Amino acid sequence: MTSPRTTLSLVDTDPAELAVDAIVIGVHSQTTEQESGSPAGALLLASGAESIAAAFDGKLTETLALLGATGGPGEVIKLATLGTVTAPVVAAVGLGPEPSGAAPAPETLRRAAGAAVRALAGAARVALALPLPDDADAPAALRAVTEGALLGGYRFAGYKTKPQPARRAPVAEVLVAVPDAADATAQAEVTRAQAVAGAVRTSRDWVNTAPNELRPPSFADAVATAAREAGLGVEVLDEAALAAGGYGGILAVGQGSEAPPRLVKLTYTPEGGGNGKRVALVGKGITFDTGGISIKPAQGMWEMKSDMAGAAAVGAAMLAVAALKPSVAVTGYLPMAENMPSGTSYRPGDVITMYSGKRVEVLNTDAEGRMILADAIARACEDGADYLFETSTLTGGQVIALGKRIAGVMGTPELCERVRVAGDATGEPAWPMPLPDDVRKGMDSDVADISQVNAGMDRAGHMLQGGVFLREFVTDDVAWAHIDIAGPGYHSGEATGYWTKGGTGVPVRTLLHLVDDVAANG
């Protein structure tokens, strides 16, 4: 199921003269009296809105304040223009306090653009006249605005049988006002934003699809079809091929469901071989997680349709890689299974022989993600990789430790730092966490090479237990990072910024930033 897409283009026409349904401007809150003499609490117009303000004879901020505008981040106030400018509506989006001597941070712009475009649902054509710097920071700011606009316009197609009112339709076309619409750098940012946002939207669509319609075979088919259309190499291992190949972890988790497991491998090879480096992306694809025999509580279990958000992110990121064509080889691995309780389910106490040959004692069938990821990680290392980035909605411990917006990252310290930097740049924050020796010691098994969890610690250090287990399946010559997105992979609250309710697409943009980083810097 594909959500409707928003188109994007640049314009350098005076915003006051644009033939659009609404024009978006930025406003700052003011907490202290400025040199201008404006009282504390007054609104400040952000750059880009000068011609709009002139058309209102200098009364624009006063009028917006009367309507309740405060300039708070993400706040959107609409004002009928009554012919003062070409657009019938001005929408003022809050940018927070005016930064001293600098343009707003890219993430502030990204969230503002997303909030404005979402608030203007029902308008067919919207223009953004937000502040863009004219220095070295201009590309990052434009990237943020274009990505935010495209993602703020996202809405899952859904399953409603009655047509929705036209006034609620997502914005169809967004114009971004820039100094020079023909500038090659600016146009390159538009091209990138369309590819990146398109990948995020695809990831969101997969996560938001009802789990009865996206079981492992159909999920594998959807990814494979999209990948072939994008020009990627595709390999799909069904249950027979998984058994023949010795993928014990994937098979164990999937054996409780009538919908058999899959492993999808996607390959991008750059022209001329690229820079000689090889990047592996691995994503957890549990299409629904009941917990298996160690069944989860019923409350909130419906959100477990999002337990394949890691695989959705990797699959979608590979589609963007195919479009952007970085100068580095990238391979994606998407292990897929449905974790169900049945007479054929794997059990606590089972010993599973993994793809790497290691034997794992199962203590909790709800720790299933690490089982399928371990097989995929071992396969990626065997195929050859210099850098391995794995992402998964792995542990509730990530949410307890870092909340719903910040991912946890574990692995090779240097690579974890690169993930942190990439997350800061893309607005998908991640925080490096340790892999303590005492956590690993508690995973020693009396009957196998390693147990699945640290029984002695129970829920203590839960996020770290997942990372420690996965480390066992990474070969010594591969730099790796595990990105736990249990919180940020799915948004259950009200829409905010460029996030809508449901799948977020995290960490698609981080993964693409990392691919670019490796392509440029090795």
XYZ file of C-alpha atoms in Angstrom:
522
model
C 0.000 0.000 0.000
C 1.537 3.293 -1.141
C 0.788 6.642 0.467
C 0.142 9.679 -1.777
C 3.350 11.556 -2.607
C 4.072 15.278 -2.300
C 6.045 16.883 -5.134
C 8.752 19.465 -4.521
C 10.380 22.271 -6.505
C 12.345 25.489 -5.974
C 11.234 29.022 -6.861
C 12.981 32.400 -6.719
C 9.860 34.513 -7.253
C 8.910 37.095 -4.636
C 6.899 35.038 -2.066
C 4.214 37.744 -1.928
C 3.507 37.123 -5.621
C 3.412 33.305 -5.658
C 0.202 31.769 -6.971
C -0.257 29.207 -4.193
C -2.978 28.259 -1.718
C -0.835 29.200 1.270
C 2.524 30.782 1.994
C 4.500 29.651 5.050
C 6.714 32.083 6.943
C 8.776 31.656 10.105
C 8.353 33.594 13.348
C 10.582 33.654 16.419
C 9.538 34.064 20.006
C 11.192 36.874 21.918
C 11.951 36.347 25.595
C 13.912 39.528 26.348
C 13.730 43.110 25.151
C 15.786 43.566 22.004
C 17.780 46.570 20.861
C 14.832 47.430 18.660
C 12.864 48.200 21.778
C 10.283 45.482 21.148
C 8.816 44.272 24.441
C 9.556 40.791 25.745
C 7.010 38.324 24.389
C 6.688 40.066 21.018
C 7.024 38.083 17.813
C 9.980 38.480 15.479
C 9.657 37.683 11.795
C 12.291 35.318 10.463
C 14.165 36.189 7.297
C 12.365 35.261 4.081
C 9.131 36.938 5.110
C 10.114 40.546 4.340
C 7.860 41.043 1.325
C 4.922 39.438 3.136
C 5.423 41.790 6.092
C 5.613 44.789 3.764
C 2.295 43.849 2.201
C 0.709 43.947 5.658
C 2.074 47.462 6.299
C 4.157 46.238 9.212
C 1.153 44.879 11.124
C 1.744 41.189 10.414
C 3.334 40.225 13.732
C 0.755 42.265 15.656
C -2.070 40.468 13.870
C -0.501 37.043 14.409
C -0.071 37.793 18.103
C -3.762 38.689 18.344
C -4.506 35.238 16.901
C -2.461 33.642 19.661
C 0.891 33.154 17.965
C 3.830 32.840 20.355
C 6.592 31.682 18.000
C 6.970 28.450 19.959
C 8.646 25.613 18.016
C 6.225 23.862 15.688
C 3.285 26.157 16.405
C 1.288 27.003 13.232
C -1.072 29.981 13.066
C -3.077 30.648 9.901
C -4.144 34.098 8.758
C -6.442 35.034 5.874
C -4.599 37.560 3.710
C -7.727 39.216 2.229
C -5.837 40.067 -0.952
C -2.791 41.671 0.615
C -0.633 39.029 -1.120
C -1.433 36.569 -3.891
C -1.825 33.571 -1.567
C -5.156 33.568 0.317
C -3.536 32.219 3.501
C -0.340 33.011 5.414
C 0.745 30.295 7.825
C 3.256 31.378 10.457
C 5.279 28.520 11.923
C 7.134 28.964 15.187
C 10.917 28.628 15.198
C 11.525 29.309 18.887
C 13.882 32.060 20.104
C 15.930 33.788 17.430
C 19.449 32.316 17.433
C 22.201 34.830 18.042
C 23.974 35.680 14.801
C 22.967 32.490 13.024
C 20.125 30.889 11.110
C 17.909 28.383 12.926
C 19.407 24.919 13.367
C 18.622 22.477 10.525
C 16.476 20.285 12.770
C 14.444 23.336 13.828
C 13.789 24.076 10.155
C 13.047 20.438 9.395
C 10.439 20.196 12.123
C 8.935 23.589 11.250
C 8.537 22.705 7.576
C 6.961 19.387 8.504
C 4.536 20.930 10.983
C 3.481 23.643 8.511
C 2.874 21.303 5.591
C 0.926 18.910 7.793
C -1.201 21.749 9.205
C -2.053 22.875 5.665
C -3.597 19.562 4.615
C -6.338 20.299 2.109
C -4.284 22.928 0.290
C -3.108 21.702 -3.083
C -0.127 24.036 -3.484
C 1.949 25.501 -0.666
C 5.077 27.672 -0.693
C 7.680 27.862 2.068
C 9.468 31.176 2.663
C 11.563 30.028 5.624
C 14.958 31.462 6.640
C 17.837 30.006 4.647
C 21.419 31.178 5.249
C 23.542 32.380 2.320
C 26.804 30.878 3.583
C 28.357 27.421 3.877
C 25.403 26.261 5.971
C 22.923 26.861 3.139
C 22.884 23.290 1.731
C 22.225 21.750 5.172
C 19.409 24.227 5.848
C 17.815 23.627 2.440
C 18.127 19.864 2.931
C 16.334 20.188 6.254
C 13.487 22.285 4.834
C 12.917 20.048 1.818
C 13.040 16.834 3.841
C 10.745 18.241 6.495
C 8.215 19.414 3.924
C 8.077 16.082 2.137
C 7.834 14.085 5.354
C 5.319 16.433 6.950
C 3.093 15.805 3.940
C 3.095 12.058 4.590
C -0.135 10.268 5.343
C -0.600 6.508 5.298
C -3.193 5.510 2.698
C -4.940 3.349 5.302
C -7.952 1.066 5.055
C -10.996 3.319 5.453
C -13.901 2.306 3.239
C -15.398 5.794 3.017
C -13.615 8.503 0.980
C -11.997 11.121 3.195
C -12.965 14.811 2.810
C -10.863 16.659 0.250
C -9.980 19.304 2.849
C -7.962 16.649 4.697
C -5.936 15.531 1.687
C -2.168 15.955 2.129
C -0.527 18.884 0.335
C 0.154 17.788 -3.231
C 2.861 20.282 -4.197
C 5.416 22.249 -2.185
C 7.448 25.166 -3.520
C 10.518 26.298 -1.570
C 11.582 29.924 -1.985
C 15.343 30.274 -2.520
C 17.587 33.069 -3.829
C 18.407 31.206 -7.056
C 16.187 28.317 -8.130
C 18.607 27.333 -10.900
C 21.605 26.964 -8.572
C 23.153 23.524 -9.143
C 23.841 22.887 -5.454
C 20.281 23.752 -4.512
C 18.873 21.540 -7.255
C 21.084 18.679 -6.068
C 19.592 19.038 -2.604
C 16.088 18.767 -4.072
C 17.038 15.615 -5.944
C 18.501 14.126 -2.789
C 15.536 15.144 -0.639
C 13.122 13.470 -3.025
C 15.100 10.212 -2.931
C 15.645 10.275 0.831
C 12.131 11.336 1.783
C 10.726 8.826 -0.688
C 12.680 6.097 1.105
C 11.469 7.262 4.519
C 7.886 7.271 3.277
C 8.277 3.752 1.891
C 9.651 2.591 5.224
C 6.698 4.202 6.997
C 4.252 2.530 4.608
C 5.716 -0.912 5.336
C 5.644 -0.343 9.098
C 2.078 0.997 9.021
C 0.711 -1.865 6.908
C -1.588 -4.180 8.849
C 0.349 -7.272 10.008
C -2.106 -9.682 8.382
C -1.122 -8.119 5.047
C 2.644 -8.048 5.642
C 3.727 -11.454 6.845
C 7.271 -12.622 5.994
C 6.588 -13.968 2.471
C 4.581 -10.896 1.405
C 7.054 -8.499 3.051
C 9.907 -10.223 1.209
C 7.969 -9.999 -2.063
C 7.258 -6.280 -1.545
C 10.908 -5.475 -0.811
C 12.195 -7.637 -3.655
C 9.810 -6.087 -6.188
C 10.737 -2.527 -5.204
C 14.446 -3.397 -5.195
C 14.393 -4.973 -8.652
C 12.564 -1.925 -10.025
C 15.311 0.242 -8.491
C 18.038 -1.799 -10.189
C 19.396 -3.574 -7.115
C 20.588 -7.159 -7.037
C 18.078 -9.328 -5.160
C 18.378 -12.714 -3.450
C 15.492 -14.178 -1.432
C 16.007 -17.288 0.701
C 12.774 -19.146 1.484
C 12.343 -21.671 4.296
C 13.882 -24.510 2.274
C 16.943 -22.434 1.373
C 17.271 -21.256 4.981
C 17.217 -24.853 6.197
C 19.747 -25.931 3.598
C 21.996 -23.004 4.523
C 21.876 -23.634 8.266
C 20.134 -20.425 9.346
C 19.060 -21.882 12.679
C 18.163 -18.611 14.373
C 15.811 -17.391 11.640
C 14.185 -20.806 11.321
C 13.718 -21.222 15.074
C 11.859 -17.942 15.462
C 9.767 -18.519 12.348
C 8.784 -22.119 13.020
C 5.815 -21.176 15.204
C 4.012 -19.411 12.346
C 2.247 -20.805 9.308
C 3.831 -17.919 7.368
C 7.423 -19.142 6.869
C 10.504 -16.949 7.372
C 12.641 -15.303 4.742
C 16.062 -13.681 4.325
C 16.295 -10.955 1.688
C 19.673 -9.762 0.426
C 19.886 -6.544 -1.626
C 23.068 -5.555 -3.433
C 24.275 -2.224 -4.805
C 27.532 -2.171 -6.776
C 28.885 1.267 -7.737
C 30.217 1.944 -11.204
C 33.917 1.278 -11.388
C 33.876 -0.452 -8.031
C 33.663 2.739 -6.004
C 36.240 3.438 -3.307
C 36.852 -0.235 -2.551
C 35.019 -0.209 0.790
C 32.040 -2.431 1.547
C 29.107 -1.445 3.761
C 26.611 -3.958 5.138
C 23.197 -2.856 6.447
C 21.218 -5.344 8.541
C 17.640 -4.807 9.759
C 15.348 -6.814 12.016
C 12.177 -7.935 10.256
C 9.811 -9.479 12.807
C 6.537 -8.804 11.026
C 4.607 -9.417 14.235
C 5.893 -10.256 17.684
C 3.612 -11.971 20.190
C 6.622 -13.005 22.239
C 6.057 -16.614 21.230
C 5.784 -19.070 24.136
C 7.118 -16.286 26.418
C 4.036 -14.319 25.373
C 3.781 -10.560 25.786
C 1.047 -8.780 27.772
C -1.985 -7.965 25.637
C -1.837 -4.229 26.352
C -0.273 -2.409 23.427
C 0.578 -5.604 21.568
C -0.918 -4.158 18.387
C 2.157 -1.943 18.080
C 4.219 -5.098 17.549
C 3.368 -4.790 13.863
C 6.251 -2.295 13.958
C 8.810 -4.895 15.050
C 10.008 -5.002 11.452
C 10.911 -1.294 11.431
C 14.633 -2.113 11.203
C 14.169 -4.215 8.079
C 11.832 -1.588 6.620
C 14.501 1.061 7.193
C 17.252 -1.029 5.614
C 15.139 -2.025 2.621
C 14.018 1.557 2.023
C 17.544 2.913 2.509
C 18.777 0.522 -0.174
C 16.200 1.975 -2.592
C 17.618 5.447 -1.926
C 21.172 4.119 -2.351
C 20.193 2.846 -5.793
C 18.879 6.323 -6.686
C 21.740 8.348 -5.188
C 24.531 6.075 -6.458
C 27.246 6.588 -3.808
C 30.789 5.493 -4.645
C 30.790 2.605 -2.168
C 29.423 -0.933 -2.332
C 26.373 -1.441 -0.091
C 24.552 -4.682 0.721
C 21.373 -4.977 2.752
C 20.298 -8.032 4.759
C 16.684 -8.315 5.908
C 15.896 -11.417 8.040
C 12.119 -11.817 8.345
C 9.997 -13.989 10.624
C 6.724 -13.924 12.529
C 7.052 -14.820 16.223
C 3.911 -16.758 17.118
C 2.905 -19.246 19.851
C 1.864 -22.637 18.517
C 2.597 -26.330 18.787
C 5.612 -25.837 16.545
C 7.086 -22.773 18.302
C 10.603 -22.775 19.630
C 10.746 -23.089 23.419
C 12.699 -21.802 26.413
C 15.383 -24.419 26.931
C 15.917 -25.141 23.246
C 19.477 -25.114 21.946
C 19.757 -23.647 18.452
C 22.681 -24.056 16.065
C 23.146 -20.703 14.388
C 24.421 -19.895 10.894
C 27.862 -19.157 12.346
C 27.968 -22.598 13.970
C 27.622 -21.266 17.501
C 25.018 -22.887 19.700
C 22.596 -20.716 21.632
C 20.502 -21.714 24.631
C 17.077 -20.084 24.426
C 15.842 -18.690 27.740
C 13.141 -16.335 26.483
C 11.381 -16.678 23.137
C 10.546 -12.962 23.286
C 14.248 -12.252 22.735
C 13.701 -13.342 19.149
C 15.111 -10.347 17.321
C 18.689 -11.106 18.295
C 18.241 -14.682 16.998
C 17.369 -13.667 13.453
C 19.845 -10.779 13.451
C 22.712 -13.038 14.544
C 22.244 -15.200 11.450
C 22.048 -12.174 9.153
C 25.097 -10.559 10.754
C 27.107 -13.765 10.380
C 26.111 -13.986 6.714
C 27.063 -10.341 6.120
C 30.493 -10.883 7.685
C 30.998 -14.030 5.636
C 30.125 -12.189 2.422
C 32.688 -9.518 3.284
C 32.145 -6.107 4.859
C 34.366 -3.360 6.183
C 31.562 -1.630 8.072
C 28.363 -3.210 9.376
C 25.423 -1.131 10.577
C 22.534 -3.088 12.089
C 19.274 -1.551 13.257
C 16.361 -3.053 15.128
C 13.488 -2.447 17.496
C 15.370 -4.765 19.819
C 14.713 -3.992 23.474
C 12.282 -2.219 25.734
C 15.394 -1.328 27.677
C 16.274 1.256 25.024
C 13.031 3.112 25.742
C 13.592 2.940 29.505
C 17.153 4.271 29.182
C 16.876 6.834 26.391
C 13.209 7.500 25.736
C 11.221 7.573 22.524
C 13.391 9.852 20.428
C 17.019 8.810 21.047
C 18.338 5.492 19.738
C 20.959 3.495 21.615
C 24.106 2.549 19.715
C 26.644 -0.124 20.660
C 29.617 -1.673 18.922
C 33.029 -0.525 17.711
C 33.640 2.786 19.539
C 34.835 4.694 16.459
C 31.838 3.564 14.440
C 29.426 4.348 17.276
C 30.768 7.889 17.276
C 30.166 8.146 13.539
C 26.585 7.017 14.106
C 26.158 9.666 16.801
C 27.463 12.387 14.476
C 25.220 11.157 11.645
C 22.217 11.150 13.968
C 22.908 14.729 15.040
C 23.190 15.809 11.403
C 19.922 14.162 10.351
C 17.765 14.833 13.388
C 17.761 11.147 14.354
C 19.808 11.298 17.585
C 21.654 8.231 18.867
C 23.690 7.816 22.037
C 26.643 5.416 22.423
C 26.244 2.821 25.177
C 28.764 0.377 26.697
C 29.039 -3.403 26.352
C 30.178 -4.403 29.858
C 32.050 -7.629 30.533
C 29.788 -8.520 33.458
C 26.783 -8.568 31.143
C 28.535 -11.073 28.880
C 29.665 -13.239 31.793
C 26.073 -13.665 32.896
C 25.207 -15.027 29.436
C 27.480 -18.058 29.844
C 25.425 -21.218 29.375
C 25.870 -24.597 31.075
C 24.861 -26.431 27.901
C 25.656 -24.173 24.938
C 28.148 -21.541 23.776
C 26.002 -18.639 24.965
C 22.547 -18.055 26.352
C 20.200 -15.677 24.695
C 19.828 -13.333 27.684
C 21.528 -12.702 31.020
C 19.159 -14.549 33.335
C 20.869 -13.232 36.443
C 20.344 -9.611 35.436
C 16.775 -10.180 34.261
C 15.701 -6.744 32.927
C 18.771 -4.916 34.228
C 20.915 -3.635 31.393
C 18.402 -5.092 28.970
C 19.487 -2.956 26.034
C 23.115 -3.842 26.678
C 22.344 -7.560 26.731
C 21.091 -7.317 23.156
C 24.281 -5.619 22.008
C 26.515 -8.063 23.889
C 24.748 -11.029 22.282
C 25.017 -9.618 18.758
C 28.733 -8.893 19.230
C 29.316 -12.653 19.411
C 28.402 -12.985 15.728
C 30.526 -10.148 14.316
C 33.933 -11.231 13.064
C 36.980 -9.439 14.459
C 37.868 -7.746 11.166
C 34.519 -5.950 10.787
C 33.749 -2.574 12.402
C 30.124 -2.651 13.508
C 27.379 -0.659 15.177
C 24.048 -1.863 16.554
C 21.347 0.843 16.533
C 18.422 0.069 18.848
C 15.345 1.993 17.664
C 12.700 0.411 19.910
C 11.527 3.912 20.846
C 12.117 6.138 17.810
C 11.108 3.518 15.224
C 7.384 3.990 15.958
C 5.492 7.055 17.159
C 2.290 6.285 19.063
C 1.480 9.874 20.099
C 0.047 12.817 18.233
C 1.772 14.088 15.105
C 4.690 16.416 15.781
C 7.111 18.151 13.454
C 7.646 15.880 10.458
C 6.602 12.770 12.416
C 3.085 11.488 11.952
C 1.479 8.810 14.093
C 2.864 5.349 13.295
C 6.100 4.391 11.605
C 8.723 7.157 11.626
C 11.246 5.843 9.095
C 14.061 6.122 11.663
C 16.945 5.505 10.966
C 16.762 5.655 7.143
C 18.345 9.122 6.968
C 21.080 8.161 9.424
C 21.981 5.083 7.389
C 22.169 7.129 4.191
C 24.331 9.744 5.891
C 26.661 6.960 7.048
C 26.857 5.499 3.540
C 27.790 8.945 2.218
C 30.368 9.309 4.987
C 32.017 5.992 4.118
C 31.900 6.835 0.397
C 33.650 10.148 1.038
C 36.009 9.250 3.880
C 36.328 5.465 3.991
